[in-house]
XYZ file of C-alpha atoms in Angstrom:
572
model
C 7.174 114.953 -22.754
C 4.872 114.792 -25.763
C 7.166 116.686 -28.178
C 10.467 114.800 -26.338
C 8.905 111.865 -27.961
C 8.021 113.747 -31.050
C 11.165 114.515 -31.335
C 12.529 111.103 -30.412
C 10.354 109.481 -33.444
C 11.028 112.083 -36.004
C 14.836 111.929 -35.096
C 14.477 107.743 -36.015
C 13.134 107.983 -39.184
C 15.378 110.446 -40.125
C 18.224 108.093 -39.257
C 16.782 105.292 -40.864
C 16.007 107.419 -44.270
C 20.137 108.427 -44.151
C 21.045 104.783 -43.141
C 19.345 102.945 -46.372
C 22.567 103.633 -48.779
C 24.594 101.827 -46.650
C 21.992 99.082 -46.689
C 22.118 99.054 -50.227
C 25.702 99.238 -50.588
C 26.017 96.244 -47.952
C 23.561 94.387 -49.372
C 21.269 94.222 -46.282
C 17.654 94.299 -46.444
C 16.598 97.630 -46.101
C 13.369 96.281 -43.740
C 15.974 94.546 -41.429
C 18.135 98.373 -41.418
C 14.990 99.883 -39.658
C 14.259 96.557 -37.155
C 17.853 97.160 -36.015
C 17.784 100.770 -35.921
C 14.057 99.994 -33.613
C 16.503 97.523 -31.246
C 18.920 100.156 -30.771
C 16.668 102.671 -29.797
C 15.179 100.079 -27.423
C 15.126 99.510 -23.331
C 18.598 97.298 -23.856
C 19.934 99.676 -26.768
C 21.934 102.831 -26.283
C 18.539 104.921 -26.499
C 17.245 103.162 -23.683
C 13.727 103.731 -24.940
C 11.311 101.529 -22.702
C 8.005 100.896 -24.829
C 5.619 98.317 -24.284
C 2.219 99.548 -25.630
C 0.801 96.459 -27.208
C -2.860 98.197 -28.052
C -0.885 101.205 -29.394
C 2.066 98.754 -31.327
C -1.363 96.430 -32.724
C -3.108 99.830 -33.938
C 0.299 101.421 -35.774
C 1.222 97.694 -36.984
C -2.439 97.618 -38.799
C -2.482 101.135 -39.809
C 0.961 100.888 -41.800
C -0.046 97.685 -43.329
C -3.054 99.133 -45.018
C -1.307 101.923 -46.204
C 1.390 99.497 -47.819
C -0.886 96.747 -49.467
C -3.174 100.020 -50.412
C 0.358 100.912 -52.253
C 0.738 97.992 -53.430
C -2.911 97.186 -55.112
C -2.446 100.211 -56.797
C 1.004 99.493 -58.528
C -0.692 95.489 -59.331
C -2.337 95.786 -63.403
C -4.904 93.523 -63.878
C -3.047 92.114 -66.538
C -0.573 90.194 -64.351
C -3.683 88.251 -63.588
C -3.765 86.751 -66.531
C -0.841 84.474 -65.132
C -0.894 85.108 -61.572
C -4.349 85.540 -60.049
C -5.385 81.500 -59.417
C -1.764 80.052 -58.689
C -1.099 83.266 -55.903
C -5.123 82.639 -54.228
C -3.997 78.605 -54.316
C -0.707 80.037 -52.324
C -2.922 82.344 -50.313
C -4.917 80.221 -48.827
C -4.293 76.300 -49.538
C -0.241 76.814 -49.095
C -0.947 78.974 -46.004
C -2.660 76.120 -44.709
C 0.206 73.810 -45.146
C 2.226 76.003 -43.932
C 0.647 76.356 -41.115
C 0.644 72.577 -40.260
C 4.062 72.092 -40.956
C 4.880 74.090 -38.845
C 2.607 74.100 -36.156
C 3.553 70.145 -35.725
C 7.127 70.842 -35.596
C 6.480 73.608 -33.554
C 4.416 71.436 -30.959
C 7.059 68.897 -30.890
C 10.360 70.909 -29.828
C 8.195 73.454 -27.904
C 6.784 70.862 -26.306
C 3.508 72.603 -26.104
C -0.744 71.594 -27.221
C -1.355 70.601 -30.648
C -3.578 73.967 -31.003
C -0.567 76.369 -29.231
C 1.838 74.517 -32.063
C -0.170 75.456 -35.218
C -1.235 78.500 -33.807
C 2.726 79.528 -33.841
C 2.353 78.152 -37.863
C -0.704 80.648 -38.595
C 1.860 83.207 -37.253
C 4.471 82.500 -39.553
C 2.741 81.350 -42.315
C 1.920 84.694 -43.962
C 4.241 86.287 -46.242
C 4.828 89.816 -46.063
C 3.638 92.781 -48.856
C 5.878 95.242 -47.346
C 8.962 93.087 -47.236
C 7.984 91.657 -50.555
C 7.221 94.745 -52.357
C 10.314 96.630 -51.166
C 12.473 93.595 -52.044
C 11.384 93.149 -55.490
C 11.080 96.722 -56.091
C 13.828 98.449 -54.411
C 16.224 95.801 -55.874
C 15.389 96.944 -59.279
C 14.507 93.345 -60.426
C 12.666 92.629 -63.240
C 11.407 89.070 -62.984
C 9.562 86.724 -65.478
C 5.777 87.988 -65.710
C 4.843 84.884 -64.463
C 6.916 84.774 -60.492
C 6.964 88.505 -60.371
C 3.323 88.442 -60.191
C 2.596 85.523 -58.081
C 4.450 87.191 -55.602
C 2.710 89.998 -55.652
C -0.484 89.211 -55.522
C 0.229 86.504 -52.466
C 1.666 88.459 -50.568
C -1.033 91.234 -51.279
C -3.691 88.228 -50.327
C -2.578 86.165 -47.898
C -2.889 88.386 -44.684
C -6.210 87.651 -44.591
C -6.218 83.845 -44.299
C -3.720 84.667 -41.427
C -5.341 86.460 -39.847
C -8.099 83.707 -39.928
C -6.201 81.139 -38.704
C -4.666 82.783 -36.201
C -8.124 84.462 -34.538
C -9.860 81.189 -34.983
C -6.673 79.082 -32.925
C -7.201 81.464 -30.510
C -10.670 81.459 -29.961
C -10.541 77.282 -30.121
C -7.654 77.490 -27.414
C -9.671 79.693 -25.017
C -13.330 78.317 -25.802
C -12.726 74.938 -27.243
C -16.454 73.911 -25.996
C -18.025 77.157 -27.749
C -16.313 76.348 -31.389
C -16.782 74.192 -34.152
C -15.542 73.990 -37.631
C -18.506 75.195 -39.119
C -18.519 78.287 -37.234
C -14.742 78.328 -38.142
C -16.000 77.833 -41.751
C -18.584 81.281 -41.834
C -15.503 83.126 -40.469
C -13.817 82.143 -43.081
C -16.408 83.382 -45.689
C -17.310 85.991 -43.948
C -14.068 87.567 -43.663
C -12.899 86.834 -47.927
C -16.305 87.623 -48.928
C -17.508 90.710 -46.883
C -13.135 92.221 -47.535
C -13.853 91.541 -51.643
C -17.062 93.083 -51.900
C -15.720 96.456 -49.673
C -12.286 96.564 -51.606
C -14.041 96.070 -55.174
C -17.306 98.297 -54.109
C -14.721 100.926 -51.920
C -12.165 100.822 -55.092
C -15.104 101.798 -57.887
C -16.552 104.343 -55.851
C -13.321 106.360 -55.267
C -12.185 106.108 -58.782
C -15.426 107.196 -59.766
C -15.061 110.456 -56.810
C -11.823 110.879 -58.478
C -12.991 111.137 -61.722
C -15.855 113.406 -61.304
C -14.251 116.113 -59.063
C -12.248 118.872 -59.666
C -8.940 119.243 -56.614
C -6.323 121.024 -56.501
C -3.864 117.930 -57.933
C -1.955 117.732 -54.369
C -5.458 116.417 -52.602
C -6.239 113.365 -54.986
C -3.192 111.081 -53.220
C -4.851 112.522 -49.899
C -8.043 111.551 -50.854
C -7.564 108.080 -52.191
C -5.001 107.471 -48.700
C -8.530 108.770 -46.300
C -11.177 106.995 -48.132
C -8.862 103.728 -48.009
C -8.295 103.921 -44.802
C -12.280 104.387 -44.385
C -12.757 101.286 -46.121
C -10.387 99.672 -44.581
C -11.785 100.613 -40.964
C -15.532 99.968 -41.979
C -14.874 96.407 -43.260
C -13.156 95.572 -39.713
C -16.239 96.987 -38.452
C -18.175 94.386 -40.013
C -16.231 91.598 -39.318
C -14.508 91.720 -43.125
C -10.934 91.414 -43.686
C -9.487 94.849 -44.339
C -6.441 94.122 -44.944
C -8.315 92.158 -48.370
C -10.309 95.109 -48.980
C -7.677 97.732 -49.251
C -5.687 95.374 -51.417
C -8.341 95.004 -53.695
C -9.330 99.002 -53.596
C -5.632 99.772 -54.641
C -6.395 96.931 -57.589
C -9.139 98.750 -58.858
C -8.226 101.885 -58.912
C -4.946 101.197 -60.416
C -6.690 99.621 -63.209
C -9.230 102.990 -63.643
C -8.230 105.285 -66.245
C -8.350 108.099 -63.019
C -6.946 112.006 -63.317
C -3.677 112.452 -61.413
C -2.298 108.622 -61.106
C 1.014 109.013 -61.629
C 1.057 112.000 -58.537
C -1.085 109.770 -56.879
C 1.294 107.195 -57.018
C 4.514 109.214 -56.020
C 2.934 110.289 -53.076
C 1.682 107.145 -52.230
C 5.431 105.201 -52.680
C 6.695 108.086 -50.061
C 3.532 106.920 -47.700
C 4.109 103.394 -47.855
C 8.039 103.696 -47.396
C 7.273 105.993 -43.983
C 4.865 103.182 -43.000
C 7.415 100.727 -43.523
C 9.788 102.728 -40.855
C 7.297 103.604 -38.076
C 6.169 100.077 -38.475
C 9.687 98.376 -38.409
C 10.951 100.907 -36.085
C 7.831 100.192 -33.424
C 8.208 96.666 -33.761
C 12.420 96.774 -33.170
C 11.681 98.861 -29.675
C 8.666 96.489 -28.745
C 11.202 93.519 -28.563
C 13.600 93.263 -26.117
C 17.123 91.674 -27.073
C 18.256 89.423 -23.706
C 14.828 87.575 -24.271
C 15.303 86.628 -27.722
C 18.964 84.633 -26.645
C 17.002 81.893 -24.577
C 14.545 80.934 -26.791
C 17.107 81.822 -30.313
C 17.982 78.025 -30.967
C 14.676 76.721 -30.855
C 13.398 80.075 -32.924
C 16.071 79.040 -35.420
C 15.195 75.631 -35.923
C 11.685 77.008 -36.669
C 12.643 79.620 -39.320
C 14.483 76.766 -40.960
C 11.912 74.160 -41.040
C 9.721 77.192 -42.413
C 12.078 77.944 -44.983
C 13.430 74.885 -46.026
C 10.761 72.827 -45.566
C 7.156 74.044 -44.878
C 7.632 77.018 -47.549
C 9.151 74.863 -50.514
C 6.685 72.261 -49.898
C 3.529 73.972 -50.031
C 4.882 76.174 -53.400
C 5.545 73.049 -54.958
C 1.594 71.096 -54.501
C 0.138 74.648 -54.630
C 1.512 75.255 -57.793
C 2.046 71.984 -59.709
C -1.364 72.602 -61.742
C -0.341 75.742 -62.909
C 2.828 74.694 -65.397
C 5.554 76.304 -63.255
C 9.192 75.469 -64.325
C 11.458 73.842 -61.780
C 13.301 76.853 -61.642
C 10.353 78.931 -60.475
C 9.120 76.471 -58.024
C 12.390 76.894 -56.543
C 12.792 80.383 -56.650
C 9.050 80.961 -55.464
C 9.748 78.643 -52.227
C 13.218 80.754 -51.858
C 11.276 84.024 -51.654
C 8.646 83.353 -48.804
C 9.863 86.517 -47.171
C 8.484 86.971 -43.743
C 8.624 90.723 -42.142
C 6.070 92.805 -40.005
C 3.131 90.549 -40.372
C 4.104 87.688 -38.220
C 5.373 89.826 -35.371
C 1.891 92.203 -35.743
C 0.120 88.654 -35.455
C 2.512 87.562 -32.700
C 0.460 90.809 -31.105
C -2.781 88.957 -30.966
C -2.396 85.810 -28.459
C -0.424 88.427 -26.456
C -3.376 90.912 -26.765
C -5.957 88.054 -25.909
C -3.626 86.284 -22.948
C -2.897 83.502 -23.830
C -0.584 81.143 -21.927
C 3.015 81.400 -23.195
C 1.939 84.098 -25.948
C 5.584 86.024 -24.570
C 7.481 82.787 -26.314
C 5.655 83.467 -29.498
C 6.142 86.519 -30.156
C 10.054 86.021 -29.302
C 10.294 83.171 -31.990
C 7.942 85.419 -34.391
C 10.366 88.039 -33.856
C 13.707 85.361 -34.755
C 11.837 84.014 -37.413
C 11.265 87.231 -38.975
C 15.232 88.309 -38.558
C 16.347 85.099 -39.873
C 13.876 85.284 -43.048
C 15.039 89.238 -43.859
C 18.630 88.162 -42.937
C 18.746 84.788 -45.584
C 16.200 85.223 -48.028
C 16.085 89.050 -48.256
C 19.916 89.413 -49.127
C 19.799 86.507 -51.493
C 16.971 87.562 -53.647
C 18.887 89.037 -56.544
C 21.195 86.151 -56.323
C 18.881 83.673 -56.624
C 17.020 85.596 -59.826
C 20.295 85.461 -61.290
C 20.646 81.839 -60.783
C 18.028 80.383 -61.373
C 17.549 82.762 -64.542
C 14.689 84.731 -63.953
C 15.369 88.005 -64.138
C 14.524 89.445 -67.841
C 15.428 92.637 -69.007
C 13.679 96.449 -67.850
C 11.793 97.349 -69.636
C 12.431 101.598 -70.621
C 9.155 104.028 -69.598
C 10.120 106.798 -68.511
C 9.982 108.089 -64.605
C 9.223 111.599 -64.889
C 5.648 111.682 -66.013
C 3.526 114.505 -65.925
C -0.284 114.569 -66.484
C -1.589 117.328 -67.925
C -4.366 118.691 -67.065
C -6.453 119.866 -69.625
C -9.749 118.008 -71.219
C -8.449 119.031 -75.004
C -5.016 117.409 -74.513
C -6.574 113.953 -73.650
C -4.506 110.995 -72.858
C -0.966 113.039 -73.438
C 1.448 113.297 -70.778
C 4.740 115.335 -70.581
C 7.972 113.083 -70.175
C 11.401 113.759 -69.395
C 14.114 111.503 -70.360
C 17.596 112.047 -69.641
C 19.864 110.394 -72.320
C 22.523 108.043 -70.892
C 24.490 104.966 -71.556
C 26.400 103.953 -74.289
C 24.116 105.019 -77.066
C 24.440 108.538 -76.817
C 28.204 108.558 -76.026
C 28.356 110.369 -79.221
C 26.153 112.617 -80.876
C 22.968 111.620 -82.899
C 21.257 114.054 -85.672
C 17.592 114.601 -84.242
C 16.142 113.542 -87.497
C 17.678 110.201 -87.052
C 15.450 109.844 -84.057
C 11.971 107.806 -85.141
C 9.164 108.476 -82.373
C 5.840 106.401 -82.284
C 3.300 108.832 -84.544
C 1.692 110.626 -81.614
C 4.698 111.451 -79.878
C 6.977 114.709 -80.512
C 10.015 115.923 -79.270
C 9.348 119.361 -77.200
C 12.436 120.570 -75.970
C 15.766 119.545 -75.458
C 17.722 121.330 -72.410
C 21.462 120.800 -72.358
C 23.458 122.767 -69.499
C 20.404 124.469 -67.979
C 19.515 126.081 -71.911
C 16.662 125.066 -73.573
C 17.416 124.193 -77.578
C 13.928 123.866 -79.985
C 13.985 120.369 -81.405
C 14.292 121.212 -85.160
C 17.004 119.996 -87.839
C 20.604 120.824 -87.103
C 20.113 119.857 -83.612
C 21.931 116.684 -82.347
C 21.219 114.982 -79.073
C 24.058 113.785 -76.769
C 24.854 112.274 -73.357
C 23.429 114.268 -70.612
C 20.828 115.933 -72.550
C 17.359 116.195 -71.279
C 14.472 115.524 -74.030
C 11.231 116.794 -73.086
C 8.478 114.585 -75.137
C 5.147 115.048 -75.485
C 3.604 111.140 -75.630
C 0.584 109.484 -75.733
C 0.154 107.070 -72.757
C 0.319 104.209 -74.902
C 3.330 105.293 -76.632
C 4.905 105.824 -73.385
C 6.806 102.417 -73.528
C 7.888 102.667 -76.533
C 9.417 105.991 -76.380
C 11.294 104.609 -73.096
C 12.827 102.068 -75.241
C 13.850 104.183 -78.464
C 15.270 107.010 -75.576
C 15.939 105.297 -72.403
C 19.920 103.482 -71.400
C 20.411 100.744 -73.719
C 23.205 99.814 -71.171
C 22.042 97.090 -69.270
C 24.224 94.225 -67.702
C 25.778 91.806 -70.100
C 23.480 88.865 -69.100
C 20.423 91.258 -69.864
C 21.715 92.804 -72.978
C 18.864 91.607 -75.470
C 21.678 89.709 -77.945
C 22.501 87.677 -74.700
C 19.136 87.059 -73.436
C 17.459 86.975 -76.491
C 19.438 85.765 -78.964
C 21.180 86.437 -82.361
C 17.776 86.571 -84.330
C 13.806 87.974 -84.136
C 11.120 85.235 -85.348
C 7.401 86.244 -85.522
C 5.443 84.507 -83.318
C 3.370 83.265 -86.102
C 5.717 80.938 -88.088
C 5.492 77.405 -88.230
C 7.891 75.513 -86.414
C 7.859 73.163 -89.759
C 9.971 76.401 -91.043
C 12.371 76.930 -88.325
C 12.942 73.217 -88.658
C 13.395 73.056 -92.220
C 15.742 76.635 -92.208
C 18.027 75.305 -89.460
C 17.722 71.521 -89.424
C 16.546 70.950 -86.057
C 14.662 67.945 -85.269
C 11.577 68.455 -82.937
C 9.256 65.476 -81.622
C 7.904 67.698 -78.673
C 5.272 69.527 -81.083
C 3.561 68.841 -84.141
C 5.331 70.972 -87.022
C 2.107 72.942 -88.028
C 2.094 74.407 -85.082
C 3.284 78.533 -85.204
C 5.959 79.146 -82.210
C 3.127 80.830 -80.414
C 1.082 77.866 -80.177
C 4.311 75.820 -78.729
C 4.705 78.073 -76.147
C 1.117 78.151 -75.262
C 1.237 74.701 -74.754
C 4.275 74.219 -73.002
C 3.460 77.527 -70.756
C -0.316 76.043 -70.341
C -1.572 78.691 -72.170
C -0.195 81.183 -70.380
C 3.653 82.298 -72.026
C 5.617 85.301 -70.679
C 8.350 87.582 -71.564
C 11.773 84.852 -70.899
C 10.089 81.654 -71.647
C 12.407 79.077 -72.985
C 11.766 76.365 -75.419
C 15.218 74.212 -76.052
C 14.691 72.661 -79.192
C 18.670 71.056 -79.211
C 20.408 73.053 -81.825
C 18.868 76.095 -81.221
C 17.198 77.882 -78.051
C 13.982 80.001 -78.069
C 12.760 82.852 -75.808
C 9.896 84.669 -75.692
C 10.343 88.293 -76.377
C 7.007 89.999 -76.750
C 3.436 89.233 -76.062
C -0.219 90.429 -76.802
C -1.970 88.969 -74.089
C -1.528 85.118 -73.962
C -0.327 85.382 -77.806
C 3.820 85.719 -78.271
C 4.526 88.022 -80.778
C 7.987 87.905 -81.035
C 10.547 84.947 -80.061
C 14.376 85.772 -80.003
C 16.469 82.617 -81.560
C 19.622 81.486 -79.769
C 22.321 78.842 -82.258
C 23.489 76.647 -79.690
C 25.580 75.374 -82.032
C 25.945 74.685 -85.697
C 23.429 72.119 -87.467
């Protein structure tokens, strides 16, 4: 029976893996592919799987969540927040809470139910979700605006925990309302942010720091860093800390730890957290069960669109609104409250702790989930598009390989296959201007390898091997990489005709194309205007339209833009 069941689950995710190009091509969230895939296999499907474990679903479900936000920390660079950290914690917690009560009184109107059963059904729903989030955003190959791109990231990384909070606490106030207060309420609340921070930041140092010091055979560092998360993880539960917080933060640190073997540690880690995704979407399709959903789908519905039209866009909007958001990323930031396997795992909990009418819950979590994966997940790249947020990729290479060695330092071995446009024809070698610690090793064309020397051209198809430093890496993506992107992203489209500095005045842009500007004072460089229109915070796509002409941010150093592409709007 064991290995009929074995065989049963291997035999799933092996139809889900070959399913996901047709997603693609169809445009379907790939998450929703394996919830459908779980149905089917289901009691009411043509598998005719019965499964009803709820201990077993609530242990998977939190298992394969850590191992995706643990993903997920570690592909987050401290950098992004520099413009996302305070706006995505006001999300996480002060939007969840509106969420929550937007929901939860709907919810206690139509359902007809207690004021405390209501919000509770809000805490379910309130929590966006990492995995849908990060496959979304990821798998779609979008690039978005520094600014959204990491707000989602680190709210949906975040924002379990207060969840999770809300949710236990309902629960406990709905079975002992005599034994709680809100003070107790309130120590949970610390309790669970502060003992998850310290673990994840504590966890995340020491296991860079294991990492660093000994010697593996390369395949056991990914291994390593998945088993000590997971003990960190575990132990913070243990002491009443939120896990899910301090395997977020774990990832964080160690992504931002100059540790041997991250890019391997990383590839093996993308594999993990795509698996995780597909048990956990997979379990949670053949927990449901189909003819109970129909009753209860209108009022489900109504839910997920209060949530989505309503609860979600308003709490983005007075969460953010002291953080200098455009309209246009208010908007698309409400859009892209994706919910997925959270909700349904926390749909597990009243069920778990018996609470009256807990089967209804998790039947609307369940809708609300489909309908968010269904509307918001298809629309995503859509709505970048739209509302203009997508920028342009930026070129580093995939293929990276570490080496190694303590004399070769911070070099790593890259292999870029030449595409696109650009090398359509041929292209003398020496007309090919790396960064100064970067060289050309190899070229293979047609499985022979040619020595990179003068006389050698490099063509379509070719593969250059390049040995780079890793902060050189970038820029030998761009001089290498496609230069083929879509026409909207192409950087004469996006950018513009013509490359300012960041430094000059905007009393010379003024004076060298007669444009009349009462928005800044004219001393002021072009960095400095976007600082203060951006509140001090400008990113890659920024816009400034100063009527005859149009700028956009093209580079920065840090919260200083570097470079600002000019669009002529027309002729002054």
């Amino acid at each position: 029976m064991d290995m009929t069941l074995l065989m049963i689950g291997a035999g799933l995710v092996s139809i889900s893996i070959l399913l996901t190009p047709f997603s693609t091509r169809i445009g379907m969230p790939v998450l929703l592919l394996f919830l459908g895939i779980g149905m089917l296999a289901g009691e009411e499907g043509p598998g005719g799987i019965y499964f009803h474990d709820l201990n077993l679903s609530f242990l998977a479900g939190n298992l394969c969540l850590a191992v995706i936000l643990l993903d997920g920390g570690m592909r987050t660079k401290v950098q992004s927040f520099r413009v996302g950290l305070k706006p995505a914690l006001v999300l996480a917690t002060f939007g969840e809470v509106l969420t929550t009560l937007i929901v939860g009184i709907f919810a206690t109107w139509l359902l007809q139910v207690p004021l405390l059963v209501g919000l509770l059904m809000g805490a379910i729903v309130s929590s966006t979700d990492a995995a849908a989030v990060f496959a979304l955003l990821h798998g779609r190959g979008l690039q978005l605006n520094e600014r959204v791109g990491a707000t989602l990231e680190i709210e949906s990384g975040s924002n379990d925990p207060m969840a999770i909070f809300l949710t236990l606490m309902l629960i406990e106030f709905i079975q002992s309302p005599a034994n709680q207060s809100w003070l107790s309420a309130l120590l949970m609340l610390v309790q669970q942010f502060g003992l998850g921070a310290l673990s994840g930041l504590a966890g995340g140092w020491l296991i860079a720091l294991m990492v660093k010091r000994i010697r593996l055979v390369p395949a056991l560092y990914p291994l390593l860093v998945a088993a000590t998360g997971l003990t960190v993880f575990s132990a913070t539960n243990a002491i009443g800390g939120s896990g899910f917080l301090a395997i977020y933060l774990l990832g964080v640190v160690l992504a931002n730890q100059n540790i041997r073997g991250m890019n391997t540690i990383l590839q093996i880690h993308d594999g993990l957290a795509w698996l995780a995704q597909m048990i956990l979407f997979l379990l949670l399709g053949l927990l449901v069960t189909p003819s109970a959903l129909v009753s209860i789908a209108p009022l489900a519905l109504l839910i997920a669109l209060v949530l989505i039209f309503i609860a979600r866009p308003v709490s983005t909007l007075l969460s953010l609104s002291p953080f200098g958001f455009s309209a246009k990323e208010h908007a698309f930031i409400g859009w892209v409250g994706l919910r997925g396997a959270v909700p349904i795992v926390l749909a597990l909990f009243p069920l778990i702790a018996g609470i009256e009418g807990s089967n209804v819950l998790f039947q609307i979590a369940f809708v609300v989930v489909l309908v968010s994966l269904l509307l918001q997940g298809s629309s995503i790249a859509w709505a970048a598009r739209k509302l203009e947020l997508e920028i342009p990729q930026d070129q580093t290479p995939q293929k990276r390989m570490e080496l190694e060695h303590q004399r070769v330092g911070e070099h790593e071995l890259l292999l870029v296959s030449l595409g696109g446009k650009r090398w359509q024809g041929t292209t003398p070698i020496k007309q090919v201007h790396l960064p100064e610690r970067t060289q050309i090793a190899g070229i293979f064309r047609d499985g022979m390898l040619l020595p990179p020397r003068d006389g050698v051209d490099l063509q379509e198809h070719d593969v250059v091997a390049v040995l780079s430093h890793k902060e050189e890496i970038a820029d030998v993506g761009a001089i290498l990489g496609r230069n083929d992107p879509p026409e909207h992203l192409t950087d004469r489209r996006f950018f513009g005709e013509f490359v300012l500095n960041g430094e000059a005045r905007l009393a010379d842009v003024k004076l060298v194309y007669g444009v009349s500007v009462e928005r800044f004072p004219p001393e002021l460089s072009l960095s400095d205007c976007f600082a203060k229109a951006q509140h001090g915070h400008p990113v890659v796509g920024d816009r400034l339209d100063l009527g005859g002409i149009m700028l956009v941010v093209k580079a920065v150093d840090g919260d200083r833009v570097t470079q600002v592409g000019m669009k002529i709007r027309k002729k002054v």
